[in-house]
XYZ file of N, CA and C in Angstrom:
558
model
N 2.902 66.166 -17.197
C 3.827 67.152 -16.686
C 3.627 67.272 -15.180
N 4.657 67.179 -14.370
C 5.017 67.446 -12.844
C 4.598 68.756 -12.813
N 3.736 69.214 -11.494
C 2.890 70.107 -11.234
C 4.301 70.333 -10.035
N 4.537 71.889 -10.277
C 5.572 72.402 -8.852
C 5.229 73.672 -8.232
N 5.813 74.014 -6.976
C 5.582 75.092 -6.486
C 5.702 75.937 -7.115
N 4.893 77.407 -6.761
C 5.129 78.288 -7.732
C 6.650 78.874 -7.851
N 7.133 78.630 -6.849
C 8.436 79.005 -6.594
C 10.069 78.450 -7.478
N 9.181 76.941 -7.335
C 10.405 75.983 -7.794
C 9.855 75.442 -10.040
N 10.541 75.891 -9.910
C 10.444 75.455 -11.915
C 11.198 75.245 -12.129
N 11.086 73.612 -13.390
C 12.349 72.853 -13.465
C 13.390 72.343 -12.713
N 12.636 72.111 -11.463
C 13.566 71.414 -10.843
C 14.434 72.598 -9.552
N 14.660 73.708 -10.195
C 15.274 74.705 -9.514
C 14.268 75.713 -8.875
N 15.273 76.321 -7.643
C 14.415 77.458 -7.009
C 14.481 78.495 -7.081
N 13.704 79.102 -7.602
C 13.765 80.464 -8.658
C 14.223 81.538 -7.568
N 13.228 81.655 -6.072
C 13.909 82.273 -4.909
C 15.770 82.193 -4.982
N 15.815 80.707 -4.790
C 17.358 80.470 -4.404
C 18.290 80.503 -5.261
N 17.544 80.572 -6.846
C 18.799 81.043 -7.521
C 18.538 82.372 -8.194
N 17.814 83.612 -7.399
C 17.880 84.421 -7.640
C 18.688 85.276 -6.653
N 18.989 84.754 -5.269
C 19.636 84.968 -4.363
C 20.750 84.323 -4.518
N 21.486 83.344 -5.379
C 22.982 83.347 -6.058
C 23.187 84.535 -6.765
N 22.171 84.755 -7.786
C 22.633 86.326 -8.619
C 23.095 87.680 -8.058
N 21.798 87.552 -7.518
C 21.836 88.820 -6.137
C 23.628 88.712 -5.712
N 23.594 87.511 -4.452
C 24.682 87.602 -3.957
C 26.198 87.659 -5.195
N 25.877 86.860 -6.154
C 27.535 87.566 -6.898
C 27.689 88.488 -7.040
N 26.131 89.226 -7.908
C 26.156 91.105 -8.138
C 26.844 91.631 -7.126
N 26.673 91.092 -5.945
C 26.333 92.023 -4.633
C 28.647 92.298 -4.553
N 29.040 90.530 -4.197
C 30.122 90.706 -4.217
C 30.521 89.738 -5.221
N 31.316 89.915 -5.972
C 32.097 89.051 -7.338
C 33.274 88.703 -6.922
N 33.511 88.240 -5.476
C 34.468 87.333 -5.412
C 33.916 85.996 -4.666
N 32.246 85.985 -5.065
C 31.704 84.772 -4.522
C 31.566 83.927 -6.220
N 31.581 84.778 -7.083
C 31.855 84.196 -7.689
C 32.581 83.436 -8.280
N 33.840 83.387 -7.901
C 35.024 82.611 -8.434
C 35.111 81.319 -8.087
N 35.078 80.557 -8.879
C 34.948 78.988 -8.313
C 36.158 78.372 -9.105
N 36.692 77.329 -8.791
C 37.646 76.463 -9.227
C 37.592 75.125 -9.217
N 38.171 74.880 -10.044
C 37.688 73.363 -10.585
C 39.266 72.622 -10.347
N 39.338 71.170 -9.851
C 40.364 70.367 -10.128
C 40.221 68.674 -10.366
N 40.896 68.091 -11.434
C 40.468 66.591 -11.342
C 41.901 65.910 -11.687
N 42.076 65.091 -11.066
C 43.015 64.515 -11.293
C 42.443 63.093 -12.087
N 43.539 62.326 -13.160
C 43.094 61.193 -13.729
C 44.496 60.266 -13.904
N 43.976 58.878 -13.229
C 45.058 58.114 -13.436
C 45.006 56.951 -14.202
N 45.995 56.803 -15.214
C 45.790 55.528 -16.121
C 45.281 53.770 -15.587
N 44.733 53.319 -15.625
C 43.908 52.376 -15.195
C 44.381 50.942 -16.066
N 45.298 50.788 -17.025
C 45.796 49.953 -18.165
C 45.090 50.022 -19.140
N 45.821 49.820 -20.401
C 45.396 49.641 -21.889
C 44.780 51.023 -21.758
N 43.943 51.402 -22.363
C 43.252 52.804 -22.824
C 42.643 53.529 -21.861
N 42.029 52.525 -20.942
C 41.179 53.082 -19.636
C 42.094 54.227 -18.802
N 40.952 55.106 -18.064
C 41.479 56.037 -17.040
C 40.794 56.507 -16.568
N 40.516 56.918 -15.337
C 39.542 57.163 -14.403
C 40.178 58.530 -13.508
N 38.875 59.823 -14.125
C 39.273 61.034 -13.501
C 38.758 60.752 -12.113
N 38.986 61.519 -10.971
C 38.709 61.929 -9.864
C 38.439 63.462 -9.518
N 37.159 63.792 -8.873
C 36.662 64.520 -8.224
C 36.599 64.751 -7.142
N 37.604 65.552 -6.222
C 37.466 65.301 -5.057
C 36.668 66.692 -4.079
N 37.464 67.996 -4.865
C 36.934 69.004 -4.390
C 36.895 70.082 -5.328
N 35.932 71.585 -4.176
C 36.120 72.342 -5.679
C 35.894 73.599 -4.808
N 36.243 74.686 -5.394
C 36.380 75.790 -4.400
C 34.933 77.060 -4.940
N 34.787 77.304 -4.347
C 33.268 78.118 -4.495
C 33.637 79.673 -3.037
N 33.529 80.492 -3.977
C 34.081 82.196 -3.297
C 35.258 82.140 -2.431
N 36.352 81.323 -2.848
C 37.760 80.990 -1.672
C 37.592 79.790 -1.037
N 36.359 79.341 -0.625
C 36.151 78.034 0.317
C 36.470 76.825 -0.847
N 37.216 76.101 0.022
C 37.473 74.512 -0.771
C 36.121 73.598 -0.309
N 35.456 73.175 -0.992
C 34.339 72.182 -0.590
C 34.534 70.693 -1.215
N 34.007 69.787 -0.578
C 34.355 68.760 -0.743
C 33.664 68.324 -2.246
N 33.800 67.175 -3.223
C 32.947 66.521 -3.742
C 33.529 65.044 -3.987
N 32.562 63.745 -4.539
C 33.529 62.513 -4.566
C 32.853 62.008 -5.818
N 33.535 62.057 -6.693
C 33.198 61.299 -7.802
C 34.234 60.977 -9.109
N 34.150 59.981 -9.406
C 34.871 58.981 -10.650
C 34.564 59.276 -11.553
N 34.709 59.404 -12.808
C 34.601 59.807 -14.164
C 35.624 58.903 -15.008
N 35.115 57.775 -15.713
C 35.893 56.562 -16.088
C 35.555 57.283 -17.961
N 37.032 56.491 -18.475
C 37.235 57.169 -19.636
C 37.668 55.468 -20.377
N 37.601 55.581 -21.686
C 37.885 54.074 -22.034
C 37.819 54.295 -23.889
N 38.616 53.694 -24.622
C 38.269 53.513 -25.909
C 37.328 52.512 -26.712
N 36.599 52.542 -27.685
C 36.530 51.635 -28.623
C 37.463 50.040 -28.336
N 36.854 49.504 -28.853
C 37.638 47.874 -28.688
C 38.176 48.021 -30.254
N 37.570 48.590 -31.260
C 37.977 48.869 -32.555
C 39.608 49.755 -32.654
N 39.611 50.425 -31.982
C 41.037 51.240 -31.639
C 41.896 50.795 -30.509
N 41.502 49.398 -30.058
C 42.352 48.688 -28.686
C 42.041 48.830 -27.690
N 40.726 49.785 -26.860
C 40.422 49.835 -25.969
C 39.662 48.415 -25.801
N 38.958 48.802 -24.225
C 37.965 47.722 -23.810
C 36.860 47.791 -23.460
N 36.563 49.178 -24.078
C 34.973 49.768 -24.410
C 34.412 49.358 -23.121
N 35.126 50.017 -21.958
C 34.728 49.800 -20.816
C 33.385 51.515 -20.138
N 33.861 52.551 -20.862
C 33.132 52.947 -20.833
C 33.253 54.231 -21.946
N 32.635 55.890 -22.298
C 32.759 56.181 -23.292
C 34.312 56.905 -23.165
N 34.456 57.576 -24.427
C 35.665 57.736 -24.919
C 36.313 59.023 -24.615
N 37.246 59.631 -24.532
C 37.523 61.129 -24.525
C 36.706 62.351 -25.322
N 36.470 62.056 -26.394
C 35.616 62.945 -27.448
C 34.462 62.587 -26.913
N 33.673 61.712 -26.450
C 32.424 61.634 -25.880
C 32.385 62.505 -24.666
N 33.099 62.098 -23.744
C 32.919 62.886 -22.434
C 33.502 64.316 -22.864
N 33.857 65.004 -23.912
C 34.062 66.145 -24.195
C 33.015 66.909 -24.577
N 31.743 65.833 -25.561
C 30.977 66.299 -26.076
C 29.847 66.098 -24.248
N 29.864 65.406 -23.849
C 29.004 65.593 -23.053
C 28.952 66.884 -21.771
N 30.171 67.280 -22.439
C 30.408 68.224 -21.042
C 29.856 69.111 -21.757
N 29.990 69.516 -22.789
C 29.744 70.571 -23.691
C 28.127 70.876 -23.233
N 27.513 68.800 -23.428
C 26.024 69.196 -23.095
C 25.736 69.853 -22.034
N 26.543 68.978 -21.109
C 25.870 69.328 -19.778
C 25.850 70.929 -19.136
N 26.741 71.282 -19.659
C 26.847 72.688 -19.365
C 26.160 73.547 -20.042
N 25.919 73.449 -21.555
C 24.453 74.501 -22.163
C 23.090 73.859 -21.433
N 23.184 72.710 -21.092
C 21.677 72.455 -20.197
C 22.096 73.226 -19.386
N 22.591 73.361 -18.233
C 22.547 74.083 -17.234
C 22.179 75.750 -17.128
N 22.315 75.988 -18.506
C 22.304 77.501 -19.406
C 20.385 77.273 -19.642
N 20.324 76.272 -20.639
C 18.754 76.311 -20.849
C 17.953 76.176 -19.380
N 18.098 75.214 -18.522
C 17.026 75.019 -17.589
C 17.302 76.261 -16.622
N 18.384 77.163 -16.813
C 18.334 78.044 -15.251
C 17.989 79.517 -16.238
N 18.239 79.735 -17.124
C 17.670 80.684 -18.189
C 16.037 81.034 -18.199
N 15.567 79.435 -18.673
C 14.406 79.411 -18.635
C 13.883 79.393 -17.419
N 13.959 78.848 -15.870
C 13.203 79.455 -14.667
C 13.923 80.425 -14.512
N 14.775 81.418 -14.390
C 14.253 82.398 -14.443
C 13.006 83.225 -15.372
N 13.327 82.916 -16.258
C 11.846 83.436 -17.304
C 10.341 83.049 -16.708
N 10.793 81.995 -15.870
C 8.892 81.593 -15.517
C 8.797 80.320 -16.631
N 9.078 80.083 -17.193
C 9.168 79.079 -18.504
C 8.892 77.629 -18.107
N 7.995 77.097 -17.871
C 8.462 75.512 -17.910
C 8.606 74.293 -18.510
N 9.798 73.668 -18.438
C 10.259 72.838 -19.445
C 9.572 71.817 -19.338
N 8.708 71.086 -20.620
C 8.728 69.650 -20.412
C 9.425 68.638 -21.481
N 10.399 69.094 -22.178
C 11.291 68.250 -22.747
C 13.054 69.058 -23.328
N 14.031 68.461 -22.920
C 15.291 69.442 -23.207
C 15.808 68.187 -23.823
N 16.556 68.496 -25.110
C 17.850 67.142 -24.805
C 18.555 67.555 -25.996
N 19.708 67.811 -25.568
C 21.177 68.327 -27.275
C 21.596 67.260 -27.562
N 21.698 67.106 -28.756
C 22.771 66.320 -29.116
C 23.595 66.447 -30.256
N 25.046 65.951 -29.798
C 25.985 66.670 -30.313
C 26.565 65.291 -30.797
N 27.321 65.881 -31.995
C 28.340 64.604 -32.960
C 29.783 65.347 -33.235
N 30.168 65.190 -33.775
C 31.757 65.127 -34.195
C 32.705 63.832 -34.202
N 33.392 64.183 -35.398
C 34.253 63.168 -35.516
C 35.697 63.607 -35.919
N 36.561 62.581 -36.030
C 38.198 63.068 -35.504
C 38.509 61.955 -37.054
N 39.725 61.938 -37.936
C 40.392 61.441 -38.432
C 41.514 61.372 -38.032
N 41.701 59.370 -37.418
C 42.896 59.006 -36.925
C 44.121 58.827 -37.535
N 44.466 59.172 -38.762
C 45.678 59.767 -39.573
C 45.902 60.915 -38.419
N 45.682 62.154 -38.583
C 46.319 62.990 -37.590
C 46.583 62.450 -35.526
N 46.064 61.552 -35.383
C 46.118 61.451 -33.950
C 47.227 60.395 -33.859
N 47.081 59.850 -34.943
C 48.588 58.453 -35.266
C 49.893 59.404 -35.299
N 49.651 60.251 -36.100
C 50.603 60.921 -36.522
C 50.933 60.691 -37.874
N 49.978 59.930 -38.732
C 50.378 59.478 -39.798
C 50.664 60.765 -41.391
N 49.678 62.058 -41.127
C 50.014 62.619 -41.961
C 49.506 64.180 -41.395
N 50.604 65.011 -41.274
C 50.860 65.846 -40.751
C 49.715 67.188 -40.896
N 48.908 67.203 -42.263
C 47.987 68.030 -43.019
C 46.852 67.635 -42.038
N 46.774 66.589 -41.398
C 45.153 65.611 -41.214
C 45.535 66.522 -39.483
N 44.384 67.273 -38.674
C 44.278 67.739 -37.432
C 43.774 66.339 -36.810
N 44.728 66.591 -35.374
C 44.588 65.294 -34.762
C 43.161 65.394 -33.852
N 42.247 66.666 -33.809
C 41.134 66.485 -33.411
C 40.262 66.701 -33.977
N 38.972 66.985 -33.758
C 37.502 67.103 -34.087
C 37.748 68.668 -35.166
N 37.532 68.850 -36.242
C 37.333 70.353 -36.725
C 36.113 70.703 -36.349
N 34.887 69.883 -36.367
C 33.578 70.469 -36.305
C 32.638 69.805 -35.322
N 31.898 70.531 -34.747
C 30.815 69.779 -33.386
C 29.869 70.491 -33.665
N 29.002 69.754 -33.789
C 27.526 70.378 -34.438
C 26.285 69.854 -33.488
N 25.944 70.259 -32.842
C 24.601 70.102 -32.207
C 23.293 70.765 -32.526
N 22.640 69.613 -31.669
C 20.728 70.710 -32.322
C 19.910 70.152 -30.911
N 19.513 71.255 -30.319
C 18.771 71.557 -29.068
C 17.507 70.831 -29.201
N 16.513 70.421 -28.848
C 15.346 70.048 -28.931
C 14.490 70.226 -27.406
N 13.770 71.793 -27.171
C 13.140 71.838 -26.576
C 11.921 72.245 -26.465
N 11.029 71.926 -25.516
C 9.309 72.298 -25.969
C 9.341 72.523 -24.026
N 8.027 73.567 -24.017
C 7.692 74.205 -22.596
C 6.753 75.004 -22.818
N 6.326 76.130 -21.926
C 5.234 76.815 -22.337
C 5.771 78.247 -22.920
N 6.978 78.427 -23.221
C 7.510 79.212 -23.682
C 7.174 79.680 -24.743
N 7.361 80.921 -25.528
C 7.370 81.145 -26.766
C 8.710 81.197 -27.838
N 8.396 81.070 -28.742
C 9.188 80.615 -30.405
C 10.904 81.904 -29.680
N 10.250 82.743 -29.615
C 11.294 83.865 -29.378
C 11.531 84.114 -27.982
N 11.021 83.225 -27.436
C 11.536 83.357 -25.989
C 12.745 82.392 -25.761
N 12.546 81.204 -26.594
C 13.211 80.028 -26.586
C 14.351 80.644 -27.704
N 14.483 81.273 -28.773
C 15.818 81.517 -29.271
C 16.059 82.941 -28.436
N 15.676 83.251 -27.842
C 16.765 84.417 -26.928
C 17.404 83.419 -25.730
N 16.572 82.497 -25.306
C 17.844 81.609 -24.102
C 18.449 80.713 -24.787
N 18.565 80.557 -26.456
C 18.995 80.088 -27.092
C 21.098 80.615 -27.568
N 20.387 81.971 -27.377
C 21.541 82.920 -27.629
C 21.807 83.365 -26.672
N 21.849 83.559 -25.569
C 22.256 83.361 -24.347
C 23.075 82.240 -23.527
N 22.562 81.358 -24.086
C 23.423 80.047 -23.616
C 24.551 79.958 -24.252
N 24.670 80.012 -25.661
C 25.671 80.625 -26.675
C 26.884 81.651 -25.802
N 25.819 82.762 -25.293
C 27.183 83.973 -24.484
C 27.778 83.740 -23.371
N 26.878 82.490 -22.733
C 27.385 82.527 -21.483
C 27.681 81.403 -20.993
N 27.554 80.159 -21.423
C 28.130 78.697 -20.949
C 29.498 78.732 -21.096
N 30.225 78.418 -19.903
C 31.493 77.951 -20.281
C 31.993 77.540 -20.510
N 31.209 76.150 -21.259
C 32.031 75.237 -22.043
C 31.562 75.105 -23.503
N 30.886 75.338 -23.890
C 30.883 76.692 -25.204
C 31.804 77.600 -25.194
N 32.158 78.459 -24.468
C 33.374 79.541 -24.585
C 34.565 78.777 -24.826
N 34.701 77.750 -23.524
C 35.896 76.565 -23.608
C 35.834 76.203 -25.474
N 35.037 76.284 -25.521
C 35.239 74.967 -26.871
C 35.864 75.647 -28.180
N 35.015 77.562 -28.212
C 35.040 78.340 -29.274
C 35.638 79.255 -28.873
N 36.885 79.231 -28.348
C 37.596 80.630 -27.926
C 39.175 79.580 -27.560
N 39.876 80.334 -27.818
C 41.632 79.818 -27.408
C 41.247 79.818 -25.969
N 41.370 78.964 -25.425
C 42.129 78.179 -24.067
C 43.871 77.955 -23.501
N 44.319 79.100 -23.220
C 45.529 78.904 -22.752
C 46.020 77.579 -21.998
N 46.146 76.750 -22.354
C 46.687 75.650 -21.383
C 48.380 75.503 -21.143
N 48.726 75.293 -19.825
C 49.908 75.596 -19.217
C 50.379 74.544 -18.579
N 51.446 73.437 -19.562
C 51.458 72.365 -19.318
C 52.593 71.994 -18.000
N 52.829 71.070 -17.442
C 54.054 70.632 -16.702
C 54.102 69.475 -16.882
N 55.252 68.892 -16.762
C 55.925 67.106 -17.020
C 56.811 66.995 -15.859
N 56.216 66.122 -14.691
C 56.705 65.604 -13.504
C 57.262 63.989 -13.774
N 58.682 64.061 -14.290
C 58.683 62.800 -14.292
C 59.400 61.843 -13.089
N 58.674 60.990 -12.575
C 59.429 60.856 -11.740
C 59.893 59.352 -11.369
């Protein structure tokens, strides 16, 4: 196990992200952040989102990154890289990690092993369109956490249930999502 400042656990700085808290408490319109990605079809199944920026308390800030999407070669893709339901499930991860490791330094807690993993599966009768009863996505996503630190049994299911109340892509996943479509055809 990596020996860290007393300050910094898991990677994060308990100072500096106690002075994010501080500052949202303080004003809650630093909190508002916004997200945008655009994704353009790439041929056959492939598509590649883009990251360009993202807004944090009104300010637009820059970011640059690709996020490549691709099917199965079994369903016609070119298994160029993972699939839509994968990068769905991974967001899912990545965002309750972000819940466990900043949960736990705050607690003082230090992690030496985190990792979720999550499954679900889809029946392609409903996504064909082949039979109207069959849902064209995932009904169920089931994950199981696996972490060890110097924490205790009940310290670890209270940031357990916490991550639960407060990740947003957990909320995304288990709560209606208004989505508000448009069709630019041009």
């Amino acid at each position: 196990m990596k020996t860290e400042t007393p300050t910094r656990i898991n990677g994060i700085d308990r100072d500096e992200l106690a002075a994010v808290i501080g500052a949202v408490q303080d004003d809650p319109s630093l909190g508002q952040v916004g997200f945008r990605v655009k994704t353009a079809w790439k041929g056959g199944t492939r598509s590649e989102a883009r990251v360009e920026d993202w807004t944090f308390g009104g300010e637009t800030l820059p970011r640059d990154y690709t996020i490549a999407a691709d099917e199965p070669k079994e369903v016609l893709g070119g298994a160029s890289a993972p699939n839509p339901q994968e990068l769905l499930m991974a967001a899912l991860n990545a965002c309750m990690m972000v819940g466990y490791v900043a949960l736990s330094t705050v607690q003082g807690i230090e992690l030496e092993n985190l990792e979720i993993e999550t499954t679900g599966g889809l029946d392609l009768q409903g996504f064909l369109g082949l039979d109207e009863s069959v849902p064209p996505g995932t009904p169920e996503i089931h994950y199981t956490v696996r972490i060890r630190g110097n924490g205790t049994p009940e310290q670890f299911e209270e940031i357990h249930q916490m991550v639960q109340a407060t990740s947003p892509n957990f909320w995304n996943l288990t709560q209606p999502v208004k989505l508000v479509p448009t069709l630019d055809v041009q």
